[in-house]
Amino acid sequence: MSRAIKVFLNGFIKENPSFILLLGMCPTLGTTSSAINGMSMGLATTFVLICSNVAISLIKNIVPDKVRIPSYIVVIATFVSVLELAMHAYMPAIYETLGLFIPLIVVNCIVLGRAEAFAAKNNFMLSAVDGLGNGLGFAFALTVLGSIRELLGTGMIFGVSVYPEQYGMLAFVLAPGAFIALGLLIAIVNRIKSRTQNV
Amino acid sequence: MAHYLIIFVVAVFVNNIVLSQFLGICPFLGVSKRMDTAIGMSGAVAFVMTIATIVTFILQKCLLEPLGLGFMQTIAFILVIAFLVQLVEIVLKKISPSLYQALGVFLPLITTNCTILGVAIMVIQKNFTLLESVVFAISTAIGFGLALVLFAGIREQLSFVKVPKSMEGIPSALIAAGILAMAFMGFSGIVKI
């Protein structure tokens, strides 16, 4: 049990895919124009991560070593297609806003990275926990970045108004703000990291 | 003719793949530390993107759509792209060793580059014809190369500047990219899409 908690926290905080490892930068920047978009993208990726981690840890002994990467990609692509069809049917509004980024979960380096680094070596229970930890860590990072951009850009968080919209800096909702907000966030994380290491 | 010119301008400047659509950020941050690697990567992307778009377009129109297998799009495309990158690598090694020398190290990285799959899906979504798709793929690749080379130039200068310790590396690069993206926003509005 304690091992599972350790694995979860490792993915969620210590090796947070977005803030520490800097993986999956495309959806991190592209889908965080608002908190709700960032969160739905994060949760969509979590779903794929858990499913692919479980599936890959179950088939790891059957798949020959030489063709493992292509077979992992097929597994991941299958779950992405499942997700894409399900979202299209049940959540058409979110499907429209996230658009191209849903099929692009296939090429998100986090998913293949966890498959290769963790699921290929561990049993399926731990792999599921690892997928959950990394996925939620990613979702958390995207929600934070989305909230900051939405707050600075439009004065709202999750659509709830905090201050009047005309004082917002629209650039933060648009492309440049994504880069700048993420840059500053990573700088803050670096700062906290070096502080805690010195103590 | 004007129609293709508009596709070109929109893909290179207005909807730049990196700076306004956020695709291909990994190579954008990864290989932009030096100018020569940036040029090599852009060349490899341009080469693979054009071929991959043509092949996936034909696959979609001749196989997936007539057979009603549209839902297989993601799986089929990623497999074709992965296969194609390998094929390009082998063929290039045989036919043009000098080109292989220049692009070789970047080719395996391209499979996980989301621009290739992104453009392949985009041309289907936009309902382009084959010729339009080719123009779009080449222009997108030029836009990617432009952003990468500009950014590499900025980063070469940035490496001489003293910045606070927590801002070193990626954070300062991201902020520089933000300012570059702001400059590219100036292009929006020159063409009505």
Coordinates of C-alpha atoms in Angstrom, one line a residue:
Chain A
M1 CA 0.0 0.0 0.0
S2 CA 2.8 2.4 1.0
R3 CA 4.5 1.6 -2.3
A4 CA 1.3 2.6 -4.2
I5 CA 1.2 6.0 -2.4
K6 CA 4.8 6.5 -3.2
V7 CA 4.2 5.8 -6.9
F8 CA 1.2 8.1 -6.9
L9 CA 3.1 11.0 -5.3
N10 CA 6.1 10.5 -7.5
G11 CA 3.9 11.1 -10.6
F12 CA 1.8 13.8 -9.0
I13 CA 4.4 16.0 -7.4
K14 CA 8.0 14.8 -7.5
E15 CA 8.1 14.1 -11.3
N16 CA 5.1 16.1 -12.3
P17 CA 5.1 15.7 -16.1
S18 CA 4.4 19.3 -17.0
F19 CA 6.2 21.4 -14.4
I20 CA 9.3 19.2 -13.6
L21 CA 9.8 16.9 -16.6
L22 CA 8.5 19.4 -19.2
L23 CA 6.7 16.6 -21.2
G24 CA 3.6 17.1 -23.2
M25 CA 4.1 20.8 -23.7
C26 CA 1.8 21.0 -26.8
P27 CA -1.5 20.3 -25.0
T28 CA -0.2 22.2 -21.9
L29 CA 0.1 25.4 -23.9
G30 CA -2.6 24.7 -26.5
T31 CA -5.6 23.8 -24.4
T32 CA -5.2 26.0 -21.3
S33 CA -7.0 29.1 -22.6
S34 CA -9.5 28.6 -19.7
A35 CA -9.4 26.5 -16.5
I36 CA -12.2 24.2 -17.6
N37 CA -10.5 23.5 -21.0
G38 CA -7.2 22.7 -19.2
M39 CA -9.0 20.4 -16.7
S40 CA -10.9 18.5 -19.4
M41 CA -7.7 17.9 -21.4
G42 CA -5.9 16.8 -18.3
L43 CA -8.7 14.3 -17.4
A44 CA -8.9 13.0 -21.0
T45 CA -5.1 12.3 -20.9
T46 CA -5.5 10.7 -17.5
F47 CA -8.1 8.3 -18.9
V48 CA -5.7 7.3 -21.7
L49 CA -2.7 7.0 -19.4
I50 CA -4.5 4.7 -16.9
C51 CA -6.0 2.4 -19.7
S52 CA -2.8 2.2 -21.7
N53 CA -0.6 1.6 -18.6
V54 CA -2.9 -1.3 -17.5
A55 CA -3.1 -2.8 -20.9
I56 CA 0.6 -2.6 -21.5
S57 CA 1.6 -4.0 -18.2
L58 CA -0.7 -7.0 -18.9
I59 CA 0.7 -7.7 -22.4
K60 CA 4.3 -6.9 -21.5
N61 CA 5.4 -10.5 -21.4
I62 CA 3.7 -11.5 -24.7
V63 CA 5.1 -8.7 -26.8
P64 CA 8.6 -9.4 -28.2
D65 CA 11.1 -6.8 -27.3
K66 CA 11.9 -5.7 -30.8
V67 CA 8.4 -4.6 -31.7
R68 CA 7.4 -3.2 -28.3
I69 CA 7.3 0.5 -29.2
P70 CA 5.0 0.0 -32.3
S71 CA 2.7 -2.2 -30.3
Y72 CA 2.6 0.3 -27.4
I73 CA 1.7 3.0 -29.9
V74 CA -1.2 0.8 -31.3
V75 CA -2.5 0.2 -27.8
I76 CA -2.4 3.9 -27.0
A77 CA -4.0 4.9 -30.3
T78 CA -6.8 2.4 -29.7
F79 CA -7.6 4.1 -26.3
V80 CA -7.4 7.5 -27.8
S81 CA -9.9 6.5 -30.5
V82 CA -12.2 5.1 -27.8
L83 CA -11.9 8.4 -26.0
E84 CA -12.4 10.5 -29.1
L85 CA -15.6 8.6 -30.1
A86 CA -17.0 8.7 -26.5
M87 CA -16.3 12.5 -26.2
H88 CA -17.8 13.2 -29.6
A89 CA -21.0 11.4 -28.5
Y90 CA -21.4 12.5 -24.9
M91 CA -19.5 15.8 -24.6
P92 CA -19.7 17.5 -28.0
A93 CA -19.0 21.0 -26.6
I94 CA -15.7 20.0 -25.0
Y95 CA -14.9 17.9 -28.0
E96 CA -15.3 20.9 -30.3
T97 CA -13.1 23.2 -28.1
L98 CA -10.2 20.7 -27.6
G99 CA -10.5 19.7 -31.3
L100 CA -7.2 18.5 -32.8
F101 CA -5.6 18.0 -29.4
I102 CA -7.7 14.9 -28.6
P103 CA -6.3 12.7 -31.5
L104 CA -2.9 14.2 -30.7
I105 CA -2.9 12.5 -27.2
V106 CA -1.3 9.6 -29.2
V107 CA 1.9 11.6 -29.7
N108 CA 1.9 13.0 -26.2
C109 CA 5.3 11.9 -24.9
I110 CA 3.9 11.4 -21.3
V111 CA 1.8 8.4 -22.4
L112 CA 4.5 6.6 -24.3
G113 CA 7.0 7.6 -21.7
R114 CA 5.1 6.1 -18.8
A115 CA 4.4 3.0 -20.8
E116 CA 8.1 2.4 -21.5
A117 CA 9.5 3.6 -18.2
F118 CA 6.9 2.1 -15.8
A119 CA 4.2 -0.1 -17.2
A120 CA 6.7 -2.3 -19.1
K121 CA 8.4 -3.2 -15.8
N122 CA 5.6 -3.3 -13.2
N123 CA 2.4 -5.2 -12.4
F124 CA -0.9 -3.8 -13.6
M125 CA -2.1 -2.5 -10.2
L126 CA 1.0 -0.3 -9.7
S127 CA 0.8 0.7 -13.4
A128 CA -2.7 1.9 -12.9
V129 CA -1.7 3.9 -9.8
D130 CA 1.2 5.3 -11.8
G131 CA -1.1 6.3 -14.6
L132 CA -3.5 7.9 -12.2
G133 CA -0.7 9.9 -10.4
N134 CA 0.9 11.1 -13.6
G135 CA -2.5 11.9 -15.2
L136 CA -3.8 13.8 -12.3
G137 CA -0.4 15.6 -12.0
F138 CA -0.8 16.6 -15.6
A139 CA -4.4 17.6 -15.1
F140 CA -3.5 19.6 -12.0
A141 CA -0.8 21.5 -13.9
L142 CA -3.1 22.2 -16.8
T143 CA -5.9 23.4 -14.4
V144 CA -3.5 25.8 -12.6
L145 CA -2.1 27.2 -15.8
G146 CA -5.7 27.5 -17.3
S147 CA -6.9 29.3 -14.1
I148 CA -4.0 31.8 -14.2
R149 CA -4.5 32.5 -17.9
E150 CA -8.3 32.8 -17.5
L151 CA -8.0 35.0 -14.4
L152 CA -5.4 37.4 -16.0
G153 CA -7.1 37.4 -19.4
T154 CA -10.8 37.7 -18.6
G155 CA -11.0 38.1 -14.8
M156 CA -12.8 34.8 -14.3
I157 CA -11.9 31.4 -12.9
F158 CA -14.1 28.4 -14.1
G159 CA -16.4 31.0 -15.5
V160 CA -17.0 32.7 -12.1
S161 CA -16.2 36.4 -12.3
V162 CA -13.5 37.7 -9.9
Y163 CA -13.0 41.2 -11.3
P164 CA -14.6 43.1 -14.2
E165 CA -13.6 41.8 -17.6
Q166 CA -12.5 45.1 -19.1
Y167 CA -9.4 45.1 -16.8
G168 CA -8.3 41.7 -18.1
M169 CA -5.2 41.4 -20.4
L170 CA -6.6 39.6 -23.4
A171 CA -3.0 38.5 -24.5
F172 CA -3.1 35.9 -21.7
V173 CA -5.9 34.0 -23.3
L174 CA -4.2 34.2 -26.7
A175 CA -1.0 32.5 -27.8
P176 CA 1.7 34.8 -26.3
G177 CA 0.2 34.6 -22.8
A178 CA 0.5 30.8 -22.8
F179 CA 4.2 30.9 -23.3
I180 CA 4.8 33.7 -20.8
A181 CA 2.5 32.3 -18.1
L182 CA 4.0 28.8 -18.4
G183 CA 7.6 30.3 -18.3
L184 CA 6.9 32.1 -15.1
L185 CA 5.1 29.1 -13.5
I186 CA 8.1 26.9 -14.2
A187 CA 10.4 29.5 -12.8
I188 CA 8.4 29.6 -9.6
V189 CA 8.5 25.8 -9.4
N190 CA 12.3 25.9 -9.9
R191 CA 12.6 28.4 -7.1
I192 CA 10.5 26.3 -4.7
K193 CA 12.5 23.2 -5.7
S194 CA 15.9 24.8 -5.0
R195 CA 14.6 26.3 -1.7
T196 CA 13.3 22.9 -0.4
Q197 CA 16.5 21.2 -1.5
N198 CA 18.7 23.6 0.4
V199 CA 16.8 23.3 3.7
Chain B
M1 CA -3.2 30.7 -57.9
A2 CA -4.2 33.4 -55.4
H3 CA -6.0 30.7 -53.5
Y4 CA -2.8 28.7 -53.0
L5 CA -0.9 31.9 -52.0
I6 CA -3.5 32.6 -49.3
I7 CA -3.1 29.0 -48.0
F8 CA 0.7 29.7 -47.9
V9 CA 0.5 33.0 -46.1
V10 CA -2.0 31.8 -43.6
A11 CA 0.0 28.7 -42.8
V12 CA 3.4 30.4 -42.5
F13 CA 2.5 33.7 -40.8
V14 CA -1.1 34.0 -39.5
N15 CA -1.7 30.5 -38.1
N16 CA 1.9 29.7 -37.5
I17 CA 2.0 26.0 -36.4
V18 CA 4.3 26.6 -33.4
L19 CA 3.5 30.1 -32.3
S20 CA -0.2 30.2 -32.6
Q21 CA -1.3 26.6 -32.8
F22 CA 1.1 25.1 -30.2
L23 CA 2.1 22.1 -32.2
G24 CA 5.6 20.8 -32.2
I25 CA 6.7 22.6 -29.0
C26 CA 9.0 19.7 -28.0
P27 CA 11.4 20.1 -31.0
F28 CA 10.8 23.9 -30.8
L29 CA 12.3 24.0 -27.3
G30 CA 14.6 20.9 -27.7
V31 CA 16.7 21.6 -30.8
S32 CA 16.6 25.4 -30.8
K33 CA 19.8 25.9 -28.8
R34 CA 21.9 26.1 -31.9
M35 CA 21.3 27.4 -35.4
D36 CA 22.6 24.4 -37.3
T37 CA 20.5 21.8 -35.4
A38 CA 17.5 24.1 -35.9
I39 CA 18.0 24.1 -39.7
G40 CA 18.6 20.4 -39.8
M41 CA 15.4 19.7 -37.8
S42 CA 13.3 22.0 -40.0
G43 CA 14.6 20.3 -43.1
A44 CA 13.7 16.9 -41.8
V45 CA 10.2 18.0 -40.8
A46 CA 9.6 19.6 -44.1
F47 CA 10.6 16.4 -45.9
V48 CA 8.6 14.0 -43.8
M49 CA 5.6 16.3 -43.4
T50 CA 5.1 16.6 -47.2
I51 CA 5.4 12.9 -47.8
A52 CA 3.3 11.9 -44.8
T53 CA 0.5 14.3 -45.8
I54 CA 0.3 12.9 -49.3
V55 CA 0.3 9.3 -48.1
T56 CA -2.2 9.8 -45.3
F57 CA -4.5 11.8 -47.6
I58 CA -4.5 9.0 -50.2
L59 CA -5.1 6.5 -47.4
Q60 CA -8.0 8.4 -46.1
K61 CA -9.7 9.0 -49.4
C62 CA -9.0 5.6 -51.0
L63 CA -9.2 3.2 -48.1
L64 CA -10.8 4.6 -44.9
E65 CA -13.7 6.6 -46.4
P66 CA -14.9 4.1 -49.0
L67 CA -14.8 1.3 -46.4
G68 CA -16.5 3.5 -43.7
L69 CA -13.5 3.1 -41.4
G70 CA -13.3 6.8 -40.4
F71 CA -13.0 5.9 -36.8
M72 CA -9.7 4.1 -37.5
Q73 CA -8.1 7.4 -38.6
T74 CA -5.9 8.0 -35.6
I75 CA -4.5 4.5 -35.4
A76 CA -4.0 4.2 -39.2
F77 CA -2.3 7.6 -39.5
I78 CA 0.1 7.1 -36.6
L79 CA 1.2 3.7 -37.9
V80 CA 1.6 5.0 -41.4
I81 CA 3.7 7.9 -40.1
A82 CA 5.9 5.7 -37.9
F83 CA 6.4 3.3 -40.9
L84 CA 7.1 6.2 -43.3
V85 CA 9.8 7.7 -41.1
Q86 CA 11.6 4.4 -41.0
L87 CA 11.2 4.1 -44.7
V88 CA 12.5 7.6 -45.4
E89 CA 15.5 6.9 -43.2
I90 CA 16.4 3.7 -45.1
V91 CA 15.9 5.1 -48.5
L92 CA 17.7 8.3 -47.7
K93 CA 20.7 6.4 -46.4
K94 CA 20.9 4.5 -49.7
I95 CA 20.2 7.3 -52.2
S96 CA 21.7 10.4 -50.7
P97 CA 24.2 9.8 -47.9
S98 CA 25.0 13.5 -47.6
L99 CA 21.4 14.4 -47.0
Y100 CA 21.2 11.5 -44.6
Q101 CA 24.2 12.9 -42.7
A102 CA 22.5 16.2 -42.4
L103 CA 19.0 15.0 -41.4
G104 CA 19.8 11.6 -40.0
V105 CA 19.8 12.2 -36.3
F106 CA 16.5 14.1 -36.4
L107 CA 14.5 11.5 -38.3
P108 CA 13.7 9.1 -35.5
L109 CA 12.6 12.1 -33.3
I110 CA 9.9 13.0 -35.9
T111 CA 7.6 10.1 -35.2
T112 CA 6.6 11.7 -31.9
N113 CA 6.4 15.1 -33.4
C114 CA 2.8 16.1 -33.2
T115 CA 3.0 18.5 -36.2
I116 CA 3.1 15.6 -38.6
L117 CA 0.0 13.9 -37.3
G118 CA -1.6 17.3 -36.7
V119 CA -1.2 18.4 -40.3
A120 CA -2.3 15.0 -41.6
I121 CA -5.6 15.3 -39.6
M122 CA -6.0 19.0 -40.3
V123 CA -6.0 18.6 -44.1
I124 CA -8.8 16.1 -43.7
Q125 CA -10.8 18.3 -41.4
K126 CA -10.4 21.3 -43.7
N127 CA -11.6 19.2 -46.7
F128 CA -8.6 20.1 -48.8
T129 CA -7.9 18.6 -52.3
L130 CA -4.7 16.8 -52.7
L131 CA -2.9 19.8 -54.3
E132 CA -4.1 22.1 -51.5
S133 CA -2.9 19.6 -48.9
V134 CA 0.5 19.5 -50.4
V135 CA 0.7 23.3 -50.5
F136 CA -0.6 23.4 -46.9
A137 CA 2.0 20.8 -45.7
I138 CA 4.9 22.6 -47.4
S139 CA 3.8 26.0 -46.1
T140 CA 3.3 24.7 -42.6
A141 CA 6.7 23.2 -42.6
I142 CA 8.2 26.5 -43.8
G143 CA 6.3 28.2 -40.9
F144 CA 7.8 25.7 -38.5
G145 CA 11.3 26.2 -39.9
L146 CA 10.9 30.0 -39.7
A147 CA 9.8 29.9 -36.1
L148 CA 12.5 27.4 -35.2
V149 CA 15.3 29.4 -36.9
L150 CA 14.2 32.8 -35.5
F151 CA 14.0 31.3 -32.1
A152 CA 17.4 29.6 -32.4
G153 CA 18.9 33.0 -33.2
I154 CA 17.2 34.5 -30.2
R155 CA 18.4 31.7 -27.9
E156 CA 22.0 31.9 -29.1
Q157 CA 22.0 35.5 -27.9
L158 CA 20.1 34.6 -24.8
S159 CA 22.8 32.2 -23.6
F160 CA 25.2 35.2 -23.1
V161 CA 22.8 37.0 -20.8
K162 CA 22.8 36.6 -17.1
V163 CA 19.3 35.7 -15.8
P164 CA 18.1 34.8 -12.3
K165 CA 18.9 31.2 -11.4
S166 CA 15.3 29.9 -11.4
M167 CA 14.7 31.5 -14.8
E168 CA 17.7 29.8 -16.5
G169 CA 17.0 27.5 -19.5
I170 CA 13.4 26.7 -20.3
P171 CA 11.6 29.5 -18.4
S172 CA 13.5 32.3 -20.1
A173 CA 13.2 30.5 -23.4
L174 CA 9.4 30.2 -23.0
I175 CA 9.1 34.0 -22.2
A176 CA 11.2 34.8 -25.3
A177 CA 8.9 32.5 -27.3
G178 CA 5.9 34.4 -25.9
I179 CA 7.4 37.7 -27.1
L180 CA 8.1 36.1 -30.5
A181 CA 4.4 34.9 -30.6
M182 CA 3.3 38.4 -29.8
A183 CA 5.2 39.6 -32.9
F184 CA 3.5 36.9 -35.0
M185 CA 0.2 38.1 -33.7
G186 CA 0.8 41.3 -35.7
F187 CA 0.3 39.2 -38.9
S188 CA -3.3 38.3 -37.9
G189 CA -5.7 40.2 -40.0
I190 CA -3.6 40.5 -43.1
V191 CA -5.6 37.7 -44.7
K192 CA -9.3 37.1 -44.1
I193 CA -9.7 33.4 -43.4

